[in-house]
GROMACS .gro file of N, CA and C in nm:
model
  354
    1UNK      N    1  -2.898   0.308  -1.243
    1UNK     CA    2  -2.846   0.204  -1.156
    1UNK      C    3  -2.881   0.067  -1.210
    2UNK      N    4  -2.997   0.062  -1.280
    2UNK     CA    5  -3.029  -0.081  -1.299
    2UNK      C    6  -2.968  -0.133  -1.400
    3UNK      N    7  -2.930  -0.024  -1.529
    3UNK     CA    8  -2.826  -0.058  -1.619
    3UNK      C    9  -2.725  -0.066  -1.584
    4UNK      N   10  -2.684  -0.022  -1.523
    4UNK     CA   11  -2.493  -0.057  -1.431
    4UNK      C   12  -2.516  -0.192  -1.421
    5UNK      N   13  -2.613  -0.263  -1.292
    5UNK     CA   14  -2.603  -0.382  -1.260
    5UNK      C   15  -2.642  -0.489  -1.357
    6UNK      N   16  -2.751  -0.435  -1.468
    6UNK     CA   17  -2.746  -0.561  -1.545
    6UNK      C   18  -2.669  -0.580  -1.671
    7UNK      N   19  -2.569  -0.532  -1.655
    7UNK     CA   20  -2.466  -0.535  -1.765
    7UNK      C   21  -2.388  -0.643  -1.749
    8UNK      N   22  -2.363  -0.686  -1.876
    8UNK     CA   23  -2.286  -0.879  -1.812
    8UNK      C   24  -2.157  -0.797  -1.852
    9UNK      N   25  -2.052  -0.860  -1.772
    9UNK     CA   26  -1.881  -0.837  -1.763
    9UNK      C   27  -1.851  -0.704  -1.714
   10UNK      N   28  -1.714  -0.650  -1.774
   10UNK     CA   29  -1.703  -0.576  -1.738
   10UNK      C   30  -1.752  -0.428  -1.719
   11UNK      N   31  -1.768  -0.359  -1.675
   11UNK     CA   32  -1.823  -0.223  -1.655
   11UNK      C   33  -1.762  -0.077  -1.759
   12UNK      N   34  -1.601  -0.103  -1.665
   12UNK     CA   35  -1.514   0.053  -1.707
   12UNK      C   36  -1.430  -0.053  -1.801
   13UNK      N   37  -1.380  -0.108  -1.810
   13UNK     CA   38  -1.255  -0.182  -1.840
   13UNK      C   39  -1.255  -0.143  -2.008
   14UNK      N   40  -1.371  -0.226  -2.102
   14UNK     CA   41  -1.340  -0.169  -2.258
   14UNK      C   42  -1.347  -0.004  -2.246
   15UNK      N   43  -1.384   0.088  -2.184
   15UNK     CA   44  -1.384   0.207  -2.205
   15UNK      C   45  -1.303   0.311  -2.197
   16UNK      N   46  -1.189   0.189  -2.109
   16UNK     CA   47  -1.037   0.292  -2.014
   16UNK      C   48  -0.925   0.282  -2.108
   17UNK      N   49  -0.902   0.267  -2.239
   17UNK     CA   50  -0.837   0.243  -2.336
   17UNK      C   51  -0.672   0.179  -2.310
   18UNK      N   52  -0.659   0.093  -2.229
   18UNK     CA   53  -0.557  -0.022  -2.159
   18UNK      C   54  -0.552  -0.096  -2.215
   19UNK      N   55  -0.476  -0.182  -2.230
   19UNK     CA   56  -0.488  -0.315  -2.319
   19UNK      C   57  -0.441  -0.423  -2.198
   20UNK      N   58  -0.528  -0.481  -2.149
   20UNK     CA   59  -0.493  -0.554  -1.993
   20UNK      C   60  -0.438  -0.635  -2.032
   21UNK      N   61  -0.429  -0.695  -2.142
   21UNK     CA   62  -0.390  -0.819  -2.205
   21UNK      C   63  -0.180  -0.817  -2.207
   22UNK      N   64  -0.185  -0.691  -2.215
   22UNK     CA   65  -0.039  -0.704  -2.288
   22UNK      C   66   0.017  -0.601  -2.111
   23UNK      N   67  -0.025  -0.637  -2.004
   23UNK     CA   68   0.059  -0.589  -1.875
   23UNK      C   69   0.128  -0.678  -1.837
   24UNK      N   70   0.212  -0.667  -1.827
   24UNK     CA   71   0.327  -0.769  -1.744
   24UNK      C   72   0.337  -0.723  -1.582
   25UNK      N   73   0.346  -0.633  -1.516
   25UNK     CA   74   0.338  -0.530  -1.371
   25UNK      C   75   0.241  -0.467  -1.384
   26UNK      N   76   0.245  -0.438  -1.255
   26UNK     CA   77   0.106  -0.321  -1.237
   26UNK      C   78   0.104  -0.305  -1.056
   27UNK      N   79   0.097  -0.225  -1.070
   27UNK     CA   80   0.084  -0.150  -0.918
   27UNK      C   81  -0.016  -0.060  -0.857
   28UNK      N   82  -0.059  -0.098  -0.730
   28UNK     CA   83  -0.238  -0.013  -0.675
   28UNK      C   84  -0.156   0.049  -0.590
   29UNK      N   85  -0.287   0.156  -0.573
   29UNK     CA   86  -0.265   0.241  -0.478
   29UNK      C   87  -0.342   0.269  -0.420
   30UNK      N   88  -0.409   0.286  -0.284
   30UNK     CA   89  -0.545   0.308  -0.266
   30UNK      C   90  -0.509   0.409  -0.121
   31UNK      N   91  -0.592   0.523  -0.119
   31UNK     CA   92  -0.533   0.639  -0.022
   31UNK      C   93  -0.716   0.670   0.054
   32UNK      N   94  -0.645   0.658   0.179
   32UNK     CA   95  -0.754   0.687   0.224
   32UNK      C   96  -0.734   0.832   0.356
   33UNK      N   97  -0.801   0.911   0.290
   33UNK     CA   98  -0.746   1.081   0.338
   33UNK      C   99  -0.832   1.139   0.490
   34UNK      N  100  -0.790   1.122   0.583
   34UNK     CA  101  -0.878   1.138   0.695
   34UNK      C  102  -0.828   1.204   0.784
   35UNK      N  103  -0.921   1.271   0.876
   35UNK     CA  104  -0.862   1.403   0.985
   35UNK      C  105  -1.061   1.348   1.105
   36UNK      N  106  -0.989   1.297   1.187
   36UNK     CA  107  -1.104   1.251   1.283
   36UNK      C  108  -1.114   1.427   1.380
   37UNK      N  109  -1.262   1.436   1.363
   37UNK     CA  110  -1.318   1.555   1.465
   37UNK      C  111  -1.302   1.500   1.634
   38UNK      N  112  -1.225   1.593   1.694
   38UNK     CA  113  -1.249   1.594   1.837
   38UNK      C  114  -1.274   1.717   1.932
   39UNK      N  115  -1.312   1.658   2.072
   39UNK     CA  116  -1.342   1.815   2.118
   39UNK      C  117  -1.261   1.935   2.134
   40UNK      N  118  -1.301   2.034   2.171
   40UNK     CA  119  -1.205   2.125   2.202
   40UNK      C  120  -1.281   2.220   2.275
   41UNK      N  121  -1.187   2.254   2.372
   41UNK     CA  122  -1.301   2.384   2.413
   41UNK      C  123  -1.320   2.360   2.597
   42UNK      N  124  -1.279   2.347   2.710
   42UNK     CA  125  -1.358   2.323   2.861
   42UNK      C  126  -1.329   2.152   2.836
   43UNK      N  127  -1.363   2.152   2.960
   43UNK     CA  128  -1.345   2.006   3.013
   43UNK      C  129  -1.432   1.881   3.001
   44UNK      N  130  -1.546   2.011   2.992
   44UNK     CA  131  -1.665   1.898   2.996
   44UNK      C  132  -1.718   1.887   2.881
   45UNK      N  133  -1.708   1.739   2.831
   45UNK     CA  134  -1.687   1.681   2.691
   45UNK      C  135  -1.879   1.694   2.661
   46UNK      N  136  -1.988   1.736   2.735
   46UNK     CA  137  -2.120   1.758   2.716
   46UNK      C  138  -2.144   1.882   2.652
   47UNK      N  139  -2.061   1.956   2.655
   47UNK     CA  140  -2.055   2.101   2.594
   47UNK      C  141  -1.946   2.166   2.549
   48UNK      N  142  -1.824   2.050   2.531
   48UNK     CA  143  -1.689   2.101   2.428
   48UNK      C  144  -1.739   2.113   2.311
   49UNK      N  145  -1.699   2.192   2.214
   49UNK     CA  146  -1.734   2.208   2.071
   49UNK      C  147  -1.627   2.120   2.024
   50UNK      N  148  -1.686   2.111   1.874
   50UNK     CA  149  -1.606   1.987   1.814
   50UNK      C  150  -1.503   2.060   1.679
   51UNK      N  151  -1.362   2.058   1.697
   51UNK     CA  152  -1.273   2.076   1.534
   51UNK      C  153  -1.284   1.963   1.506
   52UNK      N  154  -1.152   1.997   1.396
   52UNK     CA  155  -1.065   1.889   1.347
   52UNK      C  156  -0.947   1.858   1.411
   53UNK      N  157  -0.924   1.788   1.416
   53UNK     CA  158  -0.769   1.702   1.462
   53UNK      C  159  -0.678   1.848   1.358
   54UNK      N  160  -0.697   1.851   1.252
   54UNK     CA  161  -0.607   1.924   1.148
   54UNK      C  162  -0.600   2.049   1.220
   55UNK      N  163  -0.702   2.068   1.270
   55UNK     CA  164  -0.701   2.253   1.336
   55UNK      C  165  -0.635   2.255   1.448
   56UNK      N  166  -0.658   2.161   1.584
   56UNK     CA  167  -0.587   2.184   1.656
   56UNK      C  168  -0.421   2.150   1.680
   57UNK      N  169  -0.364   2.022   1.529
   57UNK     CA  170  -0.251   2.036   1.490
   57UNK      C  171  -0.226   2.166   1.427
   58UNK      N  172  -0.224   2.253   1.343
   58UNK     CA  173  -0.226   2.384   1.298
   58UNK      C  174  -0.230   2.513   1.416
   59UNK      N  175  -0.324   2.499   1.533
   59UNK     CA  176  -0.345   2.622   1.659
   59UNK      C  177  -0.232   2.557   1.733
   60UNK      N  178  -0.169   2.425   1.749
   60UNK     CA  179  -0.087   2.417   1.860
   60UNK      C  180   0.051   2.369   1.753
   61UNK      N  181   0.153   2.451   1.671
   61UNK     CA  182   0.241   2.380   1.631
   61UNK      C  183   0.335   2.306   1.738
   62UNK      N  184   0.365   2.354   1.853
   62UNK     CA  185   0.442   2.317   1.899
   62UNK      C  186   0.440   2.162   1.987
   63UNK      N  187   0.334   2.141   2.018
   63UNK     CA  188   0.304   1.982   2.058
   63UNK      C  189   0.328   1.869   1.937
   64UNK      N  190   0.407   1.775   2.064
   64UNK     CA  191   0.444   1.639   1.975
   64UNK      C  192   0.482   1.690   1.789
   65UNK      N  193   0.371   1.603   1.711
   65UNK     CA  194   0.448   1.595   1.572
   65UNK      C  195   0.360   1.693   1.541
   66UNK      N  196   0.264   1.809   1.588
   66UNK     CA  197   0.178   1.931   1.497
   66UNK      C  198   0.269   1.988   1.392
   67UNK      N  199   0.381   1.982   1.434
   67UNK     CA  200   0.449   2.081   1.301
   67UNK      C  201   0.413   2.059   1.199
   68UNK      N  202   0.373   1.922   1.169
   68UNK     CA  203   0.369   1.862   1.079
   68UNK      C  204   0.239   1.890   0.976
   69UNK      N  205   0.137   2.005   1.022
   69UNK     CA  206   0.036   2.030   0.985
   69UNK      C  207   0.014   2.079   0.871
   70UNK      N  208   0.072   2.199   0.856
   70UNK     CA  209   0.115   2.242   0.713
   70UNK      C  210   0.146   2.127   0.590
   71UNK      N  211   0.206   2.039   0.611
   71UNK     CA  212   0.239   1.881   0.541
   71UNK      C  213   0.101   1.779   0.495
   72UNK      N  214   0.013   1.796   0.609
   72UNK     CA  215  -0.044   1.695   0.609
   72UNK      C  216  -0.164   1.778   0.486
   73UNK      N  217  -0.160   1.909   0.503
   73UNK     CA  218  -0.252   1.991   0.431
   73UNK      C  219  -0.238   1.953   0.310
   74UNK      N  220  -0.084   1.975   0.268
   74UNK     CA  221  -0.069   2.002   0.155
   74UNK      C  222  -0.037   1.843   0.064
   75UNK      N  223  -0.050   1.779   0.146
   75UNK     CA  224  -0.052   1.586   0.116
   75UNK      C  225  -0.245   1.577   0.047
   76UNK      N  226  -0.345   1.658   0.113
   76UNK     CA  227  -0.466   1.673   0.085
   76UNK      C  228  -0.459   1.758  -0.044
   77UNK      N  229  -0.438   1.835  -0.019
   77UNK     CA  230  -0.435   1.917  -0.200
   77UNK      C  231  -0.337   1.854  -0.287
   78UNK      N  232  -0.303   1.804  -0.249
   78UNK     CA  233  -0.167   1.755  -0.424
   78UNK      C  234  -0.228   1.649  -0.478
   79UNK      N  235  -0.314   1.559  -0.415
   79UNK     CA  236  -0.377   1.480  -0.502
   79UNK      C  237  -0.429   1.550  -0.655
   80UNK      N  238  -0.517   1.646  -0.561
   80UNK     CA  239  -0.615   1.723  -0.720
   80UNK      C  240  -0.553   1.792  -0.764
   81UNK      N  241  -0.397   1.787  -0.741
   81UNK     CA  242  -0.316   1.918  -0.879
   81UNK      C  243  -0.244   1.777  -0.950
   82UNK      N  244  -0.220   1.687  -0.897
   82UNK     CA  245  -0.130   1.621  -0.981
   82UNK      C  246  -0.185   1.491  -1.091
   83UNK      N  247  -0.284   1.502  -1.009
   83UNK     CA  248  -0.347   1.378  -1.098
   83UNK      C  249  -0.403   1.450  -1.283
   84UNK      N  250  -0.479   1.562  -1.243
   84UNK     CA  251  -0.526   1.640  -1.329
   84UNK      C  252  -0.419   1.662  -1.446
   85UNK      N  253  -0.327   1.700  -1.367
   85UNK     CA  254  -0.186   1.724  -1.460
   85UNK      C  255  -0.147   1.629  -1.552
   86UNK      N  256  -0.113   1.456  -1.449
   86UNK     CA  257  -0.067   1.343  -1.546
   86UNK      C  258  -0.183   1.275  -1.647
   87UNK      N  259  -0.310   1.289  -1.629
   87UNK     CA  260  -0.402   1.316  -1.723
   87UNK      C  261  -0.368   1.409  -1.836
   88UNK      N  262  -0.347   1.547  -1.830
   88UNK     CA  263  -0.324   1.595  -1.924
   88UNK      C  264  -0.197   1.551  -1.998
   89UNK      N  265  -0.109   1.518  -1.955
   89UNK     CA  266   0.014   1.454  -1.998
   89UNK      C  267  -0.004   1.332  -2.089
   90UNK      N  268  -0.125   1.323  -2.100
   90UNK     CA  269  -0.194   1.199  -2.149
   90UNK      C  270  -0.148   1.071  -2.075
   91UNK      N  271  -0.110   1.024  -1.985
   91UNK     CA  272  -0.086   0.943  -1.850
   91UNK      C  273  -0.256   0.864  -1.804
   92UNK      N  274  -0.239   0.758  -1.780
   92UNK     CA  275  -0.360   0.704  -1.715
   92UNK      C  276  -0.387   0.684  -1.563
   93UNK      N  277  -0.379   0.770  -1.537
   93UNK     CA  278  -0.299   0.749  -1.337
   93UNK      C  279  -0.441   0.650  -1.299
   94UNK      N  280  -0.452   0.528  -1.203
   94UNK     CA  281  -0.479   0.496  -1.157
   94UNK      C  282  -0.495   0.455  -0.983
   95UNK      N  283  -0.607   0.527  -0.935
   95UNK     CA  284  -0.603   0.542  -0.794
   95UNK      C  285  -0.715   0.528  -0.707
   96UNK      N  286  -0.730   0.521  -0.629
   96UNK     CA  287  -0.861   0.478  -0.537
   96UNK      C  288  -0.837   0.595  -0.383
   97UNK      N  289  -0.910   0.710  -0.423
   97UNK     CA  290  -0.896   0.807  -0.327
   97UNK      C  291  -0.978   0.833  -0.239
   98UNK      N  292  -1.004   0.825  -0.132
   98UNK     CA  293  -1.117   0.839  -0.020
   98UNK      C  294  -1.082   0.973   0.064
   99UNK      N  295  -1.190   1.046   0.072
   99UNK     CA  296  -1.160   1.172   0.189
   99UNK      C  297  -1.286   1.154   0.271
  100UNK      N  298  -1.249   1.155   0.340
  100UNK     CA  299  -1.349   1.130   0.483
  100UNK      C  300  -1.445   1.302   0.486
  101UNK      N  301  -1.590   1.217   0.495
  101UNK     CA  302  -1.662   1.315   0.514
  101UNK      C  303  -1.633   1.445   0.656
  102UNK      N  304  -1.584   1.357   0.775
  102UNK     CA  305  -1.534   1.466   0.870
  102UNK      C  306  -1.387   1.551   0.808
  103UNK      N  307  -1.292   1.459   0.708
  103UNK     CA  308  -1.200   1.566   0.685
  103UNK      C  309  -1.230   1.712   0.588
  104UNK      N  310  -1.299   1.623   0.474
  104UNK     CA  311  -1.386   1.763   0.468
  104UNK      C  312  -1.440   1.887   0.494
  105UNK      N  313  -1.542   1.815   0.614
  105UNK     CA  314  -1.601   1.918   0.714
  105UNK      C  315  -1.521   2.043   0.772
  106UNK      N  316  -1.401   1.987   0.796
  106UNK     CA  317  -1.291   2.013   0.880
  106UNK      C  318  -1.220   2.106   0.813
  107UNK      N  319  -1.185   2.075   0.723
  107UNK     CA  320  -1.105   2.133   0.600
  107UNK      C  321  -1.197   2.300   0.535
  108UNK      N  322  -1.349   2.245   0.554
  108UNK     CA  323  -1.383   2.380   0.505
  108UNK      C  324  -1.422   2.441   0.646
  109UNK      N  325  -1.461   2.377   0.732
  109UNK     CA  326  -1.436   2.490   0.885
  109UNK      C  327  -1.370   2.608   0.899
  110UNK      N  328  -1.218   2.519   0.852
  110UNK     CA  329  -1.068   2.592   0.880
  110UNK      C  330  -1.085   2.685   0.774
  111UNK      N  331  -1.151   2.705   0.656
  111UNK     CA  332  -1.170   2.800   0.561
  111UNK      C  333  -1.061   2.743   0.437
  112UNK      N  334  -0.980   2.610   0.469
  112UNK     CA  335  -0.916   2.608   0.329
  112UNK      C  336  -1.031   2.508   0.227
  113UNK      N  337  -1.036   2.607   0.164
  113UNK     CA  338  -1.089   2.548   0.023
  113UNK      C  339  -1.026   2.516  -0.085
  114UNK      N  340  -0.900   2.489  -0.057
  114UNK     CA  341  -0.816   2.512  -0.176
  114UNK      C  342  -0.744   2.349  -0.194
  115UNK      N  343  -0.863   2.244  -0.100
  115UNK     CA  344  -0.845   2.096  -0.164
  115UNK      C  345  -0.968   2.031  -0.207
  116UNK      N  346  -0.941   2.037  -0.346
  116UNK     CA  347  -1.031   2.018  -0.428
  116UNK      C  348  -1.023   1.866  -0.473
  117UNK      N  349  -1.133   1.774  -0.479
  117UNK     CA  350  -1.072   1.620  -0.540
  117UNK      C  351  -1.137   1.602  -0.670
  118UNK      N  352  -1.067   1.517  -0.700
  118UNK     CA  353  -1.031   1.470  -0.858
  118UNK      C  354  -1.184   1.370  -0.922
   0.00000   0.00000   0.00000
């Protein structure tokens, strides 16, 4: 850590093999991946157990937009198949990805393990 901070200029920049100099455009993206825990379970919120928002969209398709659950899953896993990919493509994908420690949680509750990040 102390070499990170006392390094004068840039950090990643000579190492990401870009030539910043010669961009004319450029475009961010910054994703922030989240599924908030709520109760479930009896009325009384002192002793409801807690899912995910993702689970009880998934146990109830038929309310409001749940259908949509299956989607939102698979919006969580395509990050780590596609990025990996345009890397190998030799591609420099640039992105700023956040998954929320409760979507996580949530995600391996439900038993899918099969979103892996980059």
């Amino acid at each position: 850590m102390a070499q990170a901070t006392a390094r004068k200029g840039p950090i990643y920049l000579p190492e990401c093999g870009i030539d910043f100099g010669r961009i004319r455009s450029s475009f961010s993206i910054a994703l922030h991946m989240h599924q908030p825990m709520i109760p479930a379970g009896g009325g009384d919120l002192r002793t409801a157990g807690v899912i995910s928002n993702l689970k009880y969209m998934m146990d109830n398709q038929g309310v409001g937009d749940n259908h949509n659950a299956s989607v939102f899953h698979w919006c969580y896993k395509r990050m780590g198949e596609f990025i990996p990919q345009l890397i190998h493509e030799g591609k420099q994908p640039r992105v700023m990805l956040d998954y929320s420690g409760c979507l996580l949680h949530g995600l391996w509750a439900m038993g899918l393990h099969d979103v892996s990040t980059v």
